[in-house]
Short mmCIF file of N, CA and C in Angstrom, two decimals:
data_model
loop_
_atom_site.label_atom_id
_atom_site.label_comp_id
_atom_site.label_asym_id
_atom_site.label_seq_id
_atom_site.Cartn_x
_atom_site.Cartn_y
_atom_site.Cartn_z
N MET A 18 -46.15 101.64 116.50
CA MET A 18 -46.09 101.11 115.16
C MET A 18 -45.43 102.12 114.22
N ARG A 19 -45.80 103.40 114.35
CA ARG A 19 -45.19 104.43 113.48
C ARG A 19 -43.69 104.55 113.76
N TYR A 20 -43.32 104.38 115.01
CA TYR A 20 -41.90 104.41 115.39
C TYR A 20 -41.15 103.28 114.67
N LEU A 21 -41.69 102.08 114.70
CA LEU A 21 -41.02 100.94 114.07
C LEU A 21 -41.01 101.07 112.55
N GLN A 22 -42.06 101.60 111.97
CA GLN A 22 -42.07 101.82 110.53
C GLN A 22 -40.98 102.81 110.13
N ALA A 23 -40.84 103.88 110.89
CA ALA A 23 -39.81 104.88 110.61
C ALA A 23 -38.42 104.29 110.82
N ALA A 24 -38.26 103.48 111.86
CA ALA A 24 -36.96 102.84 112.12
C ALA A 24 -36.60 101.90 110.98
N ALA A 25 -37.57 101.17 110.46
CA ALA A 25 -37.31 100.24 109.36
C ALA A 25 -36.80 100.97 108.12
N ARG A 26 -37.23 102.21 107.93
CA ARG A 26 -36.77 102.97 106.76
C ARG A 26 -35.32 103.44 106.91
N GLU A 27 -34.77 103.33 108.10
CA GLU A 27 -33.40 103.78 108.36
C GLU A 27 -32.35 102.71 108.07
N ALA A 28 -32.76 101.46 107.88
CA ALA A 28 -31.76 100.40 107.78
C ALA A 28 -32.22 99.28 106.85
N ASP A 29 -31.28 98.41 106.51
CA ASP A 29 -31.60 97.24 105.69
C ASP A 29 -32.31 96.16 106.49
N ARG A 30 -31.94 96.01 107.75
CA ARG A 30 -32.56 95.03 108.65
C ARG A 30 -32.90 95.72 109.95
N LEU A 31 -34.10 95.47 110.44
CA LEU A 31 -34.53 96.07 111.70
C LEU A 31 -34.50 95.05 112.82
N VAL A 32 -33.63 95.30 113.80
CA VAL A 32 -33.56 94.50 115.01
C VAL A 32 -34.20 95.33 116.10
N VAL A 33 -35.26 94.83 116.70
CA VAL A 33 -35.97 95.54 117.77
C VAL A 33 -35.58 94.93 119.10
N ALA A 34 -35.04 95.74 119.98
CA ALA A 34 -34.64 95.30 121.32
C ALA A 34 -35.77 95.67 122.29
N ILE A 35 -36.22 94.67 123.04
CA ILE A 35 -37.33 94.84 123.98
C ILE A 35 -36.83 94.51 125.38
N ASN A 36 -37.13 95.39 126.33
CA ASN A 36 -36.78 95.12 127.73
C ASN A 36 -37.48 93.86 128.20
N ASP A 37 -36.76 93.00 128.91
CA ASP A 37 -37.41 91.82 129.49
C ASP A 37 -38.31 92.27 130.65
N ASP A 38 -39.11 91.34 131.17
CA ASP A 38 -40.08 91.70 132.19
C ASP A 38 -39.45 92.30 133.44
N ALA A 39 -38.34 91.73 133.90
CA ALA A 39 -37.69 92.22 135.12
C ALA A 39 -37.20 93.66 134.93
N SER A 40 -36.62 93.97 133.77
CA SER A 40 -36.12 95.34 133.58
C SER A 40 -37.28 96.33 133.42
N VAL A 41 -38.40 95.90 132.84
CA VAL A 41 -39.57 96.78 132.75
C VAL A 41 -40.07 97.09 134.16
N ARG A 42 -40.17 96.08 135.02
CA ARG A 42 -40.60 96.32 136.40
C ARG A 42 -39.66 97.30 137.09
N GLY A 43 -38.36 97.12 136.88
CA GLY A 43 -37.39 98.02 137.48
C GLY A 43 -37.52 99.45 136.98
N LEU A 44 -37.84 99.61 135.71
CA LEU A 44 -37.97 100.94 135.12
C LEU A 44 -39.33 101.59 135.37
N LYS A 45 -40.39 100.78 135.31
CA LYS A 45 -41.77 101.32 135.35
C LYS A 45 -42.50 101.08 136.65
N GLY A 46 -42.02 100.13 137.48
CA GLY A 46 -42.66 99.88 138.76
C GLY A 46 -43.52 98.63 138.79
N PRO A 47 -44.06 98.34 139.98
CA PRO A 47 -44.88 97.15 140.14
C PRO A 47 -46.12 97.20 139.25
N GLY A 48 -46.58 96.03 138.84
CA GLY A 48 -47.75 95.97 137.96
C GLY A 48 -47.40 96.11 136.49
N ARG A 49 -46.15 96.30 136.19
CA ARG A 49 -45.70 96.41 134.80
C ARG A 49 -44.71 95.28 134.53
N PRO A 50 -44.59 94.81 133.37
CA PRO A 50 -45.31 95.21 132.17
C PRO A 50 -46.74 94.67 132.17
N ILE A 51 -47.56 95.22 131.30
CA ILE A 51 -48.93 94.77 131.16
C ILE A 51 -48.95 93.42 130.43
N LEU A 52 -48.17 93.32 129.37
CA LEU A 52 -48.03 92.07 128.63
C LEU A 52 -46.67 91.45 128.93
N ALA A 53 -46.64 90.13 129.02
CA ALA A 53 -45.39 89.41 129.28
C ALA A 53 -44.43 89.59 128.11
N GLU A 54 -43.15 89.45 128.39
CA GLU A 54 -42.11 89.67 127.37
C GLU A 54 -42.32 88.80 126.12
N ALA A 55 -42.70 87.56 126.29
CA ALA A 55 -42.92 86.69 125.13
C ALA A 55 -44.06 87.21 124.26
N ASP A 56 -45.10 87.70 124.89
CA ASP A 56 -46.24 88.25 124.13
C ASP A 56 -45.85 89.55 123.43
N ARG A 57 -45.12 90.41 124.12
CA ARG A 57 -44.66 91.66 123.49
C ARG A 57 -43.74 91.36 122.31
N ALA A 58 -42.84 90.41 122.48
CA ALA A 58 -41.91 90.05 121.41
C ALA A 58 -42.66 89.48 120.21
N GLU A 59 -43.65 88.64 120.47
CA GLU A 59 -44.43 88.05 119.37
C GLU A 59 -45.20 89.12 118.60
N LEU A 60 -45.80 90.07 119.30
CA LEU A 60 -46.54 91.15 118.63
C LEU A 60 -45.62 91.99 117.76
N VAL A 61 -44.47 92.35 118.30
CA VAL A 61 -43.53 93.19 117.54
C VAL A 61 -42.98 92.42 116.34
N ALA A 62 -42.66 91.15 116.55
CA ALA A 62 -42.11 90.34 115.46
C ALA A 62 -43.11 90.18 114.30
N ALA A 63 -44.39 90.28 114.58
CA ALA A 63 -45.41 90.11 113.55
C ALA A 63 -45.57 91.36 112.68
N LEU A 64 -44.98 92.47 113.08
CA LEU A 64 -45.13 93.72 112.31
C LEU A 64 -44.25 93.72 111.07
N ARG A 65 -44.81 94.20 109.99
CA ARG A 65 -44.05 94.34 108.73
C ARG A 65 -42.86 95.26 108.98
N GLY A 66 -41.73 94.88 108.47
CA GLY A 66 -40.53 95.69 108.61
C GLY A 66 -39.61 95.24 109.73
N VAL A 67 -40.13 94.45 110.67
CA VAL A 67 -39.31 93.94 111.77
C VAL A 67 -38.67 92.63 111.35
N ASP A 68 -37.35 92.58 111.38
CA ASP A 68 -36.64 91.38 110.98
C ASP A 68 -36.28 90.48 112.16
N TYR A 69 -35.90 91.08 113.28
CA TYR A 69 -35.49 90.32 114.46
C TYR A 69 -35.97 91.04 115.71
N VAL A 70 -36.27 90.26 116.75
CA VAL A 70 -36.62 90.80 118.06
C VAL A 70 -35.70 90.17 119.08
N VAL A 71 -35.13 90.99 119.94
CA VAL A 71 -34.20 90.54 120.97
C VAL A 71 -34.66 91.10 122.31
N LEU A 72 -34.72 90.24 123.32
CA LEU A 72 -35.03 90.69 124.68
C LEU A 72 -33.72 91.03 125.38
N PHE A 73 -33.74 92.09 126.20
CA PHE A 73 -32.54 92.40 126.96
C PHE A 73 -32.90 92.73 128.40
N PRO A 74 -32.04 92.35 129.38
CA PRO A 74 -32.35 92.52 130.79
C PRO A 74 -31.83 93.81 131.42
N GLU A 75 -30.97 94.53 130.75
CA GLU A 75 -30.34 95.70 131.33
C GLU A 75 -31.28 96.92 131.27
N PRO A 76 -31.01 97.94 132.08
CA PRO A 76 -31.83 99.16 132.04
C PRO A 76 -31.67 99.95 130.74
N THR A 77 -30.51 99.81 130.09
CA THR A 77 -30.31 100.43 128.78
C THR A 77 -29.87 99.34 127.81
N VAL A 78 -29.90 99.68 126.54
CA VAL A 78 -29.57 98.72 125.49
C VAL A 78 -28.06 98.73 125.16
N THR A 79 -27.27 99.44 125.94
CA THR A 79 -25.84 99.59 125.67
C THR A 79 -25.11 98.25 125.46
N PRO A 80 -25.26 97.26 126.34
CA PRO A 80 -24.55 96.00 126.10
C PRO A 80 -24.92 95.34 124.77
N LEU A 81 -26.18 95.43 124.38
CA LEU A 81 -26.60 94.87 123.10
C LEU A 81 -26.01 95.65 121.93
N LEU A 82 -25.97 96.96 122.06
CA LEU A 82 -25.34 97.78 121.01
C LEU A 82 -23.87 97.40 120.83
N LEU A 83 -23.18 97.17 121.92
CA LEU A 83 -21.76 96.80 121.84
C LEU A 83 -21.59 95.44 121.18
N ALA A 84 -22.57 94.55 121.38
CA ALA A 84 -22.48 93.21 120.76
C ALA A 84 -22.83 93.26 119.27
N LEU A 85 -23.86 94.04 118.90
CA LEU A 85 -24.34 94.07 117.52
C LEU A 85 -23.70 95.16 116.66
N LYS A 86 -23.38 96.28 117.29
CA LYS A 86 -22.82 97.45 116.59
C LYS A 86 -23.61 97.80 115.32
N PRO A 87 -24.90 98.11 115.49
CA PRO A 87 -25.69 98.47 114.31
C PRO A 87 -25.22 99.79 113.71
N ASP A 88 -25.40 99.92 112.41
CA ASP A 88 -25.05 101.17 111.72
C ASP A 88 -25.90 102.33 112.25
N VAL A 89 -27.17 102.05 112.55
CA VAL A 89 -28.09 103.09 113.00
C VAL A 89 -28.79 102.61 114.28
N HIS A 90 -28.83 103.50 115.26
CA HIS A 90 -29.56 103.24 116.52
C HIS A 90 -30.71 104.23 116.55
N CYS A 91 -31.94 103.73 116.51
CA CYS A 91 -33.13 104.60 116.47
C CYS A 91 -33.73 104.75 117.85
N LYS A 92 -34.15 105.96 118.15
CA LYS A 92 -34.86 106.27 119.39
C LYS A 92 -36.06 107.11 119.03
N GLY A 93 -37.03 107.14 119.93
CA GLY A 93 -38.26 107.89 119.71
C GLY A 93 -38.11 109.38 119.92
N THR A 94 -39.18 110.09 119.60
CA THR A 94 -39.15 111.55 119.63
C THR A 94 -39.15 112.14 121.03
N ASP A 95 -39.19 111.30 122.06
CA ASP A 95 -39.01 111.82 123.41
C ASP A 95 -37.53 112.05 123.71
N TYR A 96 -36.68 111.78 122.74
CA TYR A 96 -35.23 112.03 122.84
C TYR A 96 -34.81 113.01 121.76
N THR A 97 -33.63 113.58 121.95
CA THR A 97 -32.91 114.27 120.88
C THR A 97 -31.62 113.49 120.70
N VAL A 98 -30.90 113.76 119.62
CA VAL A 98 -29.64 113.05 119.40
C VAL A 98 -28.72 113.22 120.61
N ASP A 99 -28.76 114.38 121.25
CA ASP A 99 -27.85 114.63 122.39
C ASP A 99 -28.34 114.06 123.70
N THR A 100 -29.62 113.62 123.79
CA THR A 100 -30.10 113.06 125.06
C THR A 100 -30.25 111.54 125.04
N VAL A 101 -29.94 110.90 123.93
CA VAL A 101 -30.00 109.43 123.86
C VAL A 101 -28.97 108.87 124.84
N PRO A 102 -29.41 108.03 125.80
CA PRO A 102 -28.48 107.53 126.81
C PRO A 102 -27.29 106.77 126.22
N GLU A 103 -27.48 106.12 125.10
CA GLU A 103 -26.43 105.31 124.49
C GLU A 103 -25.60 106.07 123.45
N ARG A 104 -25.75 107.37 123.37
CA ARG A 104 -25.11 108.15 122.29
C ARG A 104 -23.59 107.97 122.25
N ASP A 105 -22.93 107.99 123.39
CA ASP A 105 -21.47 107.84 123.40
C ASP A 105 -21.04 106.47 122.89
N THR A 106 -21.80 105.44 123.27
CA THR A 106 -21.51 104.08 122.80
C THR A 106 -21.62 104.00 121.29
N VAL A 107 -22.72 104.52 120.74
CA VAL A 107 -22.97 104.46 119.29
C VAL A 107 -21.90 105.25 118.55
N ARG A 108 -21.60 106.43 119.03
CA ARG A 108 -20.56 107.25 118.37
C ARG A 108 -19.20 106.59 118.45
N ALA A 109 -18.91 105.91 119.56
CA ALA A 109 -17.59 105.29 119.74
C ALA A 109 -17.32 104.20 118.71
N TYR A 110 -18.34 103.44 118.32
CA TYR A 110 -18.09 102.41 117.32
C TYR A 110 -18.40 102.89 115.90
N GLY A 111 -18.75 104.17 115.74
CA GLY A 111 -18.95 104.74 114.41
C GLY A 111 -20.38 104.66 113.89
N GLY A 112 -21.33 104.39 114.78
CA GLY A 112 -22.73 104.33 114.38
C GLY A 112 -23.38 105.71 114.33
N ARG A 113 -24.61 105.71 113.90
CA ARG A 113 -25.40 106.95 113.75
C ARG A 113 -26.67 106.80 114.58
N ILE A 114 -27.14 107.90 115.14
CA ILE A 114 -28.38 107.92 115.90
C ILE A 114 -29.44 108.59 115.04
N ALA A 115 -30.63 107.98 114.98
CA ALA A 115 -31.76 108.56 114.26
C ALA A 115 -32.93 108.70 115.22
N ILE A 116 -33.53 109.87 115.27
CA ILE A 116 -34.73 110.11 116.06
C ILE A 116 -35.91 109.92 115.11
N VAL A 117 -36.77 108.96 115.43
CA VAL A 117 -37.84 108.57 114.50
C VAL A 117 -39.18 108.44 115.21
N GLY A 118 -40.24 108.44 114.42
CA GLY A 118 -41.59 108.21 114.92
C GLY A 118 -42.38 109.48 115.07
N ASP A 119 -43.56 109.34 115.62
CA ASP A 119 -44.43 110.48 115.82
C ASP A 119 -44.24 111.04 117.22
N PRO A 120 -44.82 112.20 117.51
CA PRO A 120 -44.66 112.77 118.86
C PRO A 120 -45.18 111.83 119.93
N LYS A 121 -44.51 111.84 121.07
CA LYS A 121 -44.88 110.96 122.19
C LYS A 121 -46.03 111.60 122.98
N ASP A 122 -47.20 111.66 122.37
CA ASP A 122 -48.36 112.23 123.05
C ASP A 122 -49.34 111.13 123.46
N HIS A 123 -48.83 109.91 123.53
CA HIS A 123 -49.62 108.78 123.98
C HIS A 123 -48.68 107.80 124.68
N SER A 124 -49.15 107.23 125.78
CA SER A 124 -48.30 106.30 126.51
C SER A 124 -49.18 105.26 127.19
N THR A 125 -48.58 104.15 127.56
CA THR A 125 -49.30 103.12 128.29
C THR A 125 -49.74 103.68 129.63
N ARG A 126 -48.89 104.47 130.28
CA ARG A 126 -49.24 105.05 131.58
C ARG A 126 -50.50 105.90 131.48
N ASP A 127 -50.59 106.75 130.43
CA ASP A 127 -51.78 107.58 130.24
C ASP A 127 -53.01 106.74 129.94
N LEU A 128 -52.85 105.72 129.10
CA LEU A 128 -53.96 104.84 128.78
C LEU A 128 -54.49 104.14 130.03
N LEU A 129 -53.58 103.61 130.86
CA LEU A 129 -53.99 102.95 132.09
C LEU A 129 -54.72 103.91 133.03
N ALA A 130 -54.24 105.15 133.10
CA ALA A 130 -54.89 106.15 133.96
C ALA A 130 -56.31 106.42 133.47
N ARG A 131 -56.49 106.54 132.16
CA ARG A 131 -57.83 106.77 131.61
C ARG A 131 -58.75 105.60 131.89
N ILE A 132 -58.23 104.39 131.79
CA ILE A 132 -59.04 103.20 132.07
C ILE A 132 -59.43 103.18 133.54
N ARG A 133 -58.46 103.44 134.42
CA ARG A 133 -58.74 103.44 135.86
C ARG A 133 -59.76 104.51 136.22
N ASP A 134 -59.61 105.68 135.62
CA ASP A 134 -60.48 106.82 135.95
C ASP A 134 -61.83 106.74 135.26
N GLY A 135 -61.94 105.85 134.27
CA GLY A 135 -63.18 105.77 133.52
C GLY A 135 -63.44 107.04 132.72
N ASP A 136 -62.37 107.73 132.36
CA ASP A 136 -62.47 109.03 131.67
C ASP A 136 -62.36 108.85 130.17
N ARG A 137 -63.48 108.63 129.52
CA ARG A 137 -63.48 108.46 128.06
C ARG A 137 -63.44 109.81 127.35
N ALA A 138 -63.74 110.88 128.07
CA ALA A 138 -63.75 112.20 127.43
C ALA A 138 -62.36 112.60 126.97
N ARG A 139 -61.31 112.15 127.69
CA ARG A 139 -59.94 112.48 127.28
C ARG A 139 -59.40 111.52 126.24
N ALA A 140 -60.13 110.46 125.98
CA ALA A 140 -59.66 109.48 124.99
C ALA A 140 -59.73 110.09 123.61
N PRO A 141 -58.82 109.67 122.72
CA PRO A 141 -58.89 110.17 121.35
C PRO A 141 -60.28 109.96 120.78
N GLY A 142 -60.81 110.95 120.14
CA GLY A 142 -62.15 110.86 119.57
C GLY A 142 -63.23 111.18 120.58
N GLY A 143 -62.83 111.53 121.82
CA GLY A 143 -63.80 111.92 122.84
C GLY A 143 -64.73 110.80 123.27
N GLY A 144 -64.32 109.56 123.06
CA GLY A 144 -65.14 108.44 123.48
C GLY A 144 -66.28 108.14 122.52
N GLN A 145 -66.30 108.79 121.38
CA GLN A 145 -67.36 108.59 120.40
C GLN A 145 -66.87 107.70 119.29
N GLY A 146 -67.05 106.40 119.39
CA GLY A 146 -66.63 105.49 118.34
C GLY A 146 -65.13 105.33 118.31
N ALA A 147 -64.64 104.92 117.17
CA ALA A 147 -63.21 104.67 117.01
C ALA A 147 -62.44 105.97 116.98
N PRO A 148 -61.23 106.00 117.53
CA PRO A 148 -60.42 107.22 117.47
C PRO A 148 -60.00 107.51 116.05
N PRO A 149 -59.71 108.77 115.77
CA PRO A 149 -59.27 109.12 114.40
C PRO A 149 -57.92 108.47 114.10
N ILE A 150 -57.68 108.17 112.87
CA ILE A 150 -56.43 107.55 112.44
C ILE A 150 -55.47 108.65 112.01
N LYS A 151 -54.27 108.63 112.61
CA LYS A 151 -53.25 109.60 112.22
C LYS A 151 -52.48 109.04 111.06
N GLU A 152 -52.26 109.83 110.04
CA GLU A 152 -51.49 109.41 108.87
C GLU A 152 -50.04 109.72 109.08
#
């Protein structure tokens, strides 16, 4: 959510590209995605600041970038401007790359591992009530 809020501040309209189910399985492995593409798209579309949601089947968003040519291409903090896979594509059409959001210290993979292991001690807040809210 913080990633999308930061991305929305970078542009007039926010188009969020979501991997379709087949590409998520190819990238993340069997048993993924946890939520079906239609459900993921509906959740993202409901967030304030999101104007459009597009599903894409490719491993990277390059074909969609070439079709839309957005002024700004946002990626999360697990990237740098120089490690964004689509950087050459964005630069070639004159776009800009923005690294946005909070540190990637939480992931679906880690959450699933904690659930499987029954390890609430590693959960935010130490398993005591609701986790703290990051501002």
